[in-house]
PDB file of C-alpha atoms in Angstrom:
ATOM      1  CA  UNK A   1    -101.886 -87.845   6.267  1.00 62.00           C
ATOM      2  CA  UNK A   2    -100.082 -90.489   7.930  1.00 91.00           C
ATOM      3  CA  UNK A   3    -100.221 -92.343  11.441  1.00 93.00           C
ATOM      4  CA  UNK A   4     -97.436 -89.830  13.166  1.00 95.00           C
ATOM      5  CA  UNK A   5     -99.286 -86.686  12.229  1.00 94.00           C
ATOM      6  CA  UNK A   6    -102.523 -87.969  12.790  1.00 96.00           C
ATOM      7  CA  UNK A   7    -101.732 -89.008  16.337  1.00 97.00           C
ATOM      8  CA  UNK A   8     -99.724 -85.932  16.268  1.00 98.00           C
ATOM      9  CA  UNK A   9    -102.511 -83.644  16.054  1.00 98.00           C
ATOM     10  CA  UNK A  10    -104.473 -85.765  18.382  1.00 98.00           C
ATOM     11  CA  UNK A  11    -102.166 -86.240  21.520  1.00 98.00           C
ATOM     12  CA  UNK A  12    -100.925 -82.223  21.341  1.00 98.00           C
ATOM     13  CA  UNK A  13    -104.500 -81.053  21.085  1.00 98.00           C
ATOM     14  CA  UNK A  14    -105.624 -83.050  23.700  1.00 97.00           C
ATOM     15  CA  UNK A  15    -102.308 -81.357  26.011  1.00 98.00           C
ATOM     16  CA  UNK A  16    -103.640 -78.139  24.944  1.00 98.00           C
ATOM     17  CA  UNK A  17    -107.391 -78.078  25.490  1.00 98.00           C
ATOM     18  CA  UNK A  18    -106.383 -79.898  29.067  1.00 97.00           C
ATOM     19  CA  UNK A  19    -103.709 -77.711  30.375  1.00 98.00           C
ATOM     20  CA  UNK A  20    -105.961 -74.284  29.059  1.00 98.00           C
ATOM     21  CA  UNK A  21    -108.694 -75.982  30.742  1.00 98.00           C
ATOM     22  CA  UNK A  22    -107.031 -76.347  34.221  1.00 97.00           C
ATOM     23  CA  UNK A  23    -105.278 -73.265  33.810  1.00 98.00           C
ATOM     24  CA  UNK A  24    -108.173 -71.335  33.412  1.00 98.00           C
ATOM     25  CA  UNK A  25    -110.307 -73.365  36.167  1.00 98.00           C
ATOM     26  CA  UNK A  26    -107.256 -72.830  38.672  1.00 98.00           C
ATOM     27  CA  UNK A  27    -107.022 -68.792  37.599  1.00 98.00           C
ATOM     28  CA  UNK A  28    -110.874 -68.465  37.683  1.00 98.00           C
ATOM     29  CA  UNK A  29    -111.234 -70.447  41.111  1.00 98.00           C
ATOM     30  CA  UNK A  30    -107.753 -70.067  42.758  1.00 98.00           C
ATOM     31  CA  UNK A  31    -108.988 -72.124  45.946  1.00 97.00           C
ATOM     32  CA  UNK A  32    -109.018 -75.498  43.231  1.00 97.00           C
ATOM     33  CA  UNK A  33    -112.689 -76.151  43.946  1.00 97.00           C
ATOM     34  CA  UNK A  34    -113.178 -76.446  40.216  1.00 97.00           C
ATOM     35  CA  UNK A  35    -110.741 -79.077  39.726  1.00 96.00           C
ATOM     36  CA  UNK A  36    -111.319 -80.422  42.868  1.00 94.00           C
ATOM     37  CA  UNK A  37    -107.980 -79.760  44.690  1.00 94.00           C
ATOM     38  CA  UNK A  38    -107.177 -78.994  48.192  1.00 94.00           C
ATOM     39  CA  UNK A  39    -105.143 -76.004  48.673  1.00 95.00           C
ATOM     40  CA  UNK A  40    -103.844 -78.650  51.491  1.00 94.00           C
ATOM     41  CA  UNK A  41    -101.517 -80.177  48.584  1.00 93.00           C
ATOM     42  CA  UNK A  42     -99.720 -76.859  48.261  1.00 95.00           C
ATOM     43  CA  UNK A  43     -98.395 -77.072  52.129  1.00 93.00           C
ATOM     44  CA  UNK A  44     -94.842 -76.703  52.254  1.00 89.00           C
ATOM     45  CA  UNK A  45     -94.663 -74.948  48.294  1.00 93.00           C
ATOM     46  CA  UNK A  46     -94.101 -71.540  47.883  1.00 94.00           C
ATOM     47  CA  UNK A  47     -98.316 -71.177  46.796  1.00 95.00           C
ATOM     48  CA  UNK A  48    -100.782 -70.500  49.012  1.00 96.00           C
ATOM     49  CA  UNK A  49    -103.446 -70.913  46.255  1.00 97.00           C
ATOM     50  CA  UNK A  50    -103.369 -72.479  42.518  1.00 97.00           C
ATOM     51  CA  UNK A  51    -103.364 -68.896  41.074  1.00 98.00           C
ATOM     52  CA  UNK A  52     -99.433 -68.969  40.024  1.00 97.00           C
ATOM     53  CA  UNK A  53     -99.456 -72.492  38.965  1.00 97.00           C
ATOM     54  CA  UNK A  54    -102.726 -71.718  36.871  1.00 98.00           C
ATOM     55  CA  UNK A  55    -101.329 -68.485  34.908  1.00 98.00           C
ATOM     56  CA  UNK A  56     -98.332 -70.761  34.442  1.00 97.00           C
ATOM     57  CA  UNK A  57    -100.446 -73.817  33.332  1.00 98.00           C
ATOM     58  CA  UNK A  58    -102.440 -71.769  30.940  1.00 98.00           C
ATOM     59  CA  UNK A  59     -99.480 -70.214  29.453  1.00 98.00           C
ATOM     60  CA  UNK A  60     -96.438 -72.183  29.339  1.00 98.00           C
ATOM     61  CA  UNK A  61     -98.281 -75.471  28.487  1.00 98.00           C
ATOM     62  CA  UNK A  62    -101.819 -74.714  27.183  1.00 98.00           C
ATOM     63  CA  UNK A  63    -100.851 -72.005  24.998  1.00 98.00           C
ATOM     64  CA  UNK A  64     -97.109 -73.158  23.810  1.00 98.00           C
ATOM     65  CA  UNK A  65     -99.502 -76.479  22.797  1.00 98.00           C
ATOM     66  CA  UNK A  66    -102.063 -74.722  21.561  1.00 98.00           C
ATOM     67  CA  UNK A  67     -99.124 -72.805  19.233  1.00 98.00           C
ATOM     68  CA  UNK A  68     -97.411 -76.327  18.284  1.00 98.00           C
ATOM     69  CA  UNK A  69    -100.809 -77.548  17.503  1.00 98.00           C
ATOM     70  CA  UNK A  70    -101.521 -74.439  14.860  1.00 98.00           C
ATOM     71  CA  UNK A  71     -98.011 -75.415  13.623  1.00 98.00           C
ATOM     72  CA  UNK A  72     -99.147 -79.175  12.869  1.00 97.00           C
ATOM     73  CA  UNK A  73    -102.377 -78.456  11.192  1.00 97.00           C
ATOM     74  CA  UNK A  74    -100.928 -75.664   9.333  1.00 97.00           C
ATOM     75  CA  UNK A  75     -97.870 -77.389   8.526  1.00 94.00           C
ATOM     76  CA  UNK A  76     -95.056 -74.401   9.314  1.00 95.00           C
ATOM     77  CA  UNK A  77     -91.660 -74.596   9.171  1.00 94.00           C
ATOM     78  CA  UNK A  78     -90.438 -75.381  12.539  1.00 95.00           C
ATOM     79  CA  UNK A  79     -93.331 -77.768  13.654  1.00 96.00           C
ATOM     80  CA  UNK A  80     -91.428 -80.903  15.085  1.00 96.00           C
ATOM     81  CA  UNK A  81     -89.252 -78.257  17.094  1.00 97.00           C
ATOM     82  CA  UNK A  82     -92.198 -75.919  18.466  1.00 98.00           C
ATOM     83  CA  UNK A  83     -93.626 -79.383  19.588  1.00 98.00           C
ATOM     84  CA  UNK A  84     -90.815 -80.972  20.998  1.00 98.00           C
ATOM     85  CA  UNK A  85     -90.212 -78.002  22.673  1.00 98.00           C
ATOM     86  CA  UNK A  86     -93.773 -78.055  24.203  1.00 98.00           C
ATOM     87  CA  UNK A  87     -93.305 -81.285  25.412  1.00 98.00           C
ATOM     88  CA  UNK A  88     -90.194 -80.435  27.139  1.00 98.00           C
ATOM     89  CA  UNK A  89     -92.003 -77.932  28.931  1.00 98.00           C
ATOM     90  CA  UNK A  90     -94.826 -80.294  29.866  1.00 98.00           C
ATOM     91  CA  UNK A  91     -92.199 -83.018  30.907  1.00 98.00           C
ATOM     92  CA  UNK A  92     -90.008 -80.166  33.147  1.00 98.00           C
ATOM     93  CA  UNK A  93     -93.715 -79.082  34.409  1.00 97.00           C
ATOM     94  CA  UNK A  94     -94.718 -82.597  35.689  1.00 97.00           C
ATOM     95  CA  UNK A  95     -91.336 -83.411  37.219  1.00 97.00           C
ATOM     96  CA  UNK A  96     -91.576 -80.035  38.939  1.00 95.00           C
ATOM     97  CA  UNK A  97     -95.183 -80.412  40.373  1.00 94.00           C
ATOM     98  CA  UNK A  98     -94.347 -83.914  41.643  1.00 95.00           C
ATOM     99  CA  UNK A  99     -90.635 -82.550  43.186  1.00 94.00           C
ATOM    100  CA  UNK A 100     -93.170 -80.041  44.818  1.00 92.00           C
ATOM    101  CA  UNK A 101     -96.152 -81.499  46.141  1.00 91.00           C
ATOM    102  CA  UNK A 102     -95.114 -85.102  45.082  1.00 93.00           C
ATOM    103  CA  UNK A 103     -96.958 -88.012  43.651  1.00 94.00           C
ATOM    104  CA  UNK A 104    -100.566 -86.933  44.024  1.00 92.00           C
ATOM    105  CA  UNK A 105    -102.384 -88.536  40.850  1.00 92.00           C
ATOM    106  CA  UNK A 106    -102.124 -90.729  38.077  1.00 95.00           C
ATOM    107  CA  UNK A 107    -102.299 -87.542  35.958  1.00 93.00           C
ATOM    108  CA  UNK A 108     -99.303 -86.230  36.947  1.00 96.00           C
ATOM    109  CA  UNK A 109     -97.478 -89.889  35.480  1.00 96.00           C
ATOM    110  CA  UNK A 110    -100.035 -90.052  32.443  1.00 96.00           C
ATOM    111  CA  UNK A 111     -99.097 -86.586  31.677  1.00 97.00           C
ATOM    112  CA  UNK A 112     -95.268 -87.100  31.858  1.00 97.00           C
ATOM    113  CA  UNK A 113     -96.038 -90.099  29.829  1.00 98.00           C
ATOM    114  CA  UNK A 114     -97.803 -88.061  27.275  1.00 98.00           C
ATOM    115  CA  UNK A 115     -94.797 -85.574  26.950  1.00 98.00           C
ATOM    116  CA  UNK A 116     -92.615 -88.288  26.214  1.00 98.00           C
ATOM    117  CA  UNK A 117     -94.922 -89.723  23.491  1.00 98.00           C
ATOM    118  CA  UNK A 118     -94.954 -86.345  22.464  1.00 98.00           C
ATOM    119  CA  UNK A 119     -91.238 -85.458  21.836  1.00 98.00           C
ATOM    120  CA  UNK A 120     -91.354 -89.557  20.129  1.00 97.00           C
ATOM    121  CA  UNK A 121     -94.062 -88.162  17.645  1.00 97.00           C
ATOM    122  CA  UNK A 122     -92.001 -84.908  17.227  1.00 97.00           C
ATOM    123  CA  UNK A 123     -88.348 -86.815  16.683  1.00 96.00           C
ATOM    124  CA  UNK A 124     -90.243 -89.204  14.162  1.00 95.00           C
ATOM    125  CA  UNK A 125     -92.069 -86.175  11.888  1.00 93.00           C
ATOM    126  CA  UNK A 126     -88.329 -84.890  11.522  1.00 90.00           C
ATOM    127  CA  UNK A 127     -87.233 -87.983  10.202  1.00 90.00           C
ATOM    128  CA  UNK A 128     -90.124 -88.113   7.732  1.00 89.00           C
ATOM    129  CA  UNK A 129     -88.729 -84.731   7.016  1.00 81.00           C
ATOM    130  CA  UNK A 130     -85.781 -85.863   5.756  1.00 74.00           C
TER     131      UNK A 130
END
């Protein structure tokens, strides 16, 4: 195995676990208390609680991840696009959250930073590809 599908495996199972883990806590406790949100930061979005934004969470980046990360460890055909493709959606969902409640926490930039490293990783297993 080398260094790019090591870190790979690493960084997209770490974006999965996370985002299934505060999808679940915001579907489970809407009102954020689990994560430790104010429903305060969702004045002026179209949420009243983090119910939406959790389902969404949970599916459209913890599972897509969690589907990308099968790919890696089972090597598929398709892997580098499934996981660039995940970290599009991660990138679109951080730029989306900040456009809506704005810049709130480091997470939100560590996150964007992590979908970028992510589509990096993704671009560089295609060229190993080739």
């Amino acid at each position: 195995m080398n260094w790019t599908r090591i870190s790979s495996i690493l960084i997209v199972g770490f974006t999965a676990f996370g985002a299934i883990y505060g999808g679940l806590s915001m579907v489970f406790k809407p009102s954020g208390s689990l994560l430790s949100l104010s429903t305060g930061l969702l004045d002026g979005s179209p949420f009243v609680d983090y119910l939406i934004p959790g389902i969404f969470l949970f599916i459209f980046v913890g599972l897509f991840h969690l589907a990308a990360l099968i790919y890696l460890l089972k090597k598929l055909p398709r892997t580098k696009e499934v996981m660039f493709a995940a970290a599009a959606v991660l990138a679109v969902w951080m730029v989306v959250q900040i456009l809506i409640i704005g810049y709130v926490f480091i997470l939100q930039i560590i996150f964007l930073v992590v979908a970028v490293v992510e589509m990096f990783l993704a671009v560089q297993l295609k060229k190993q590809q080739q």
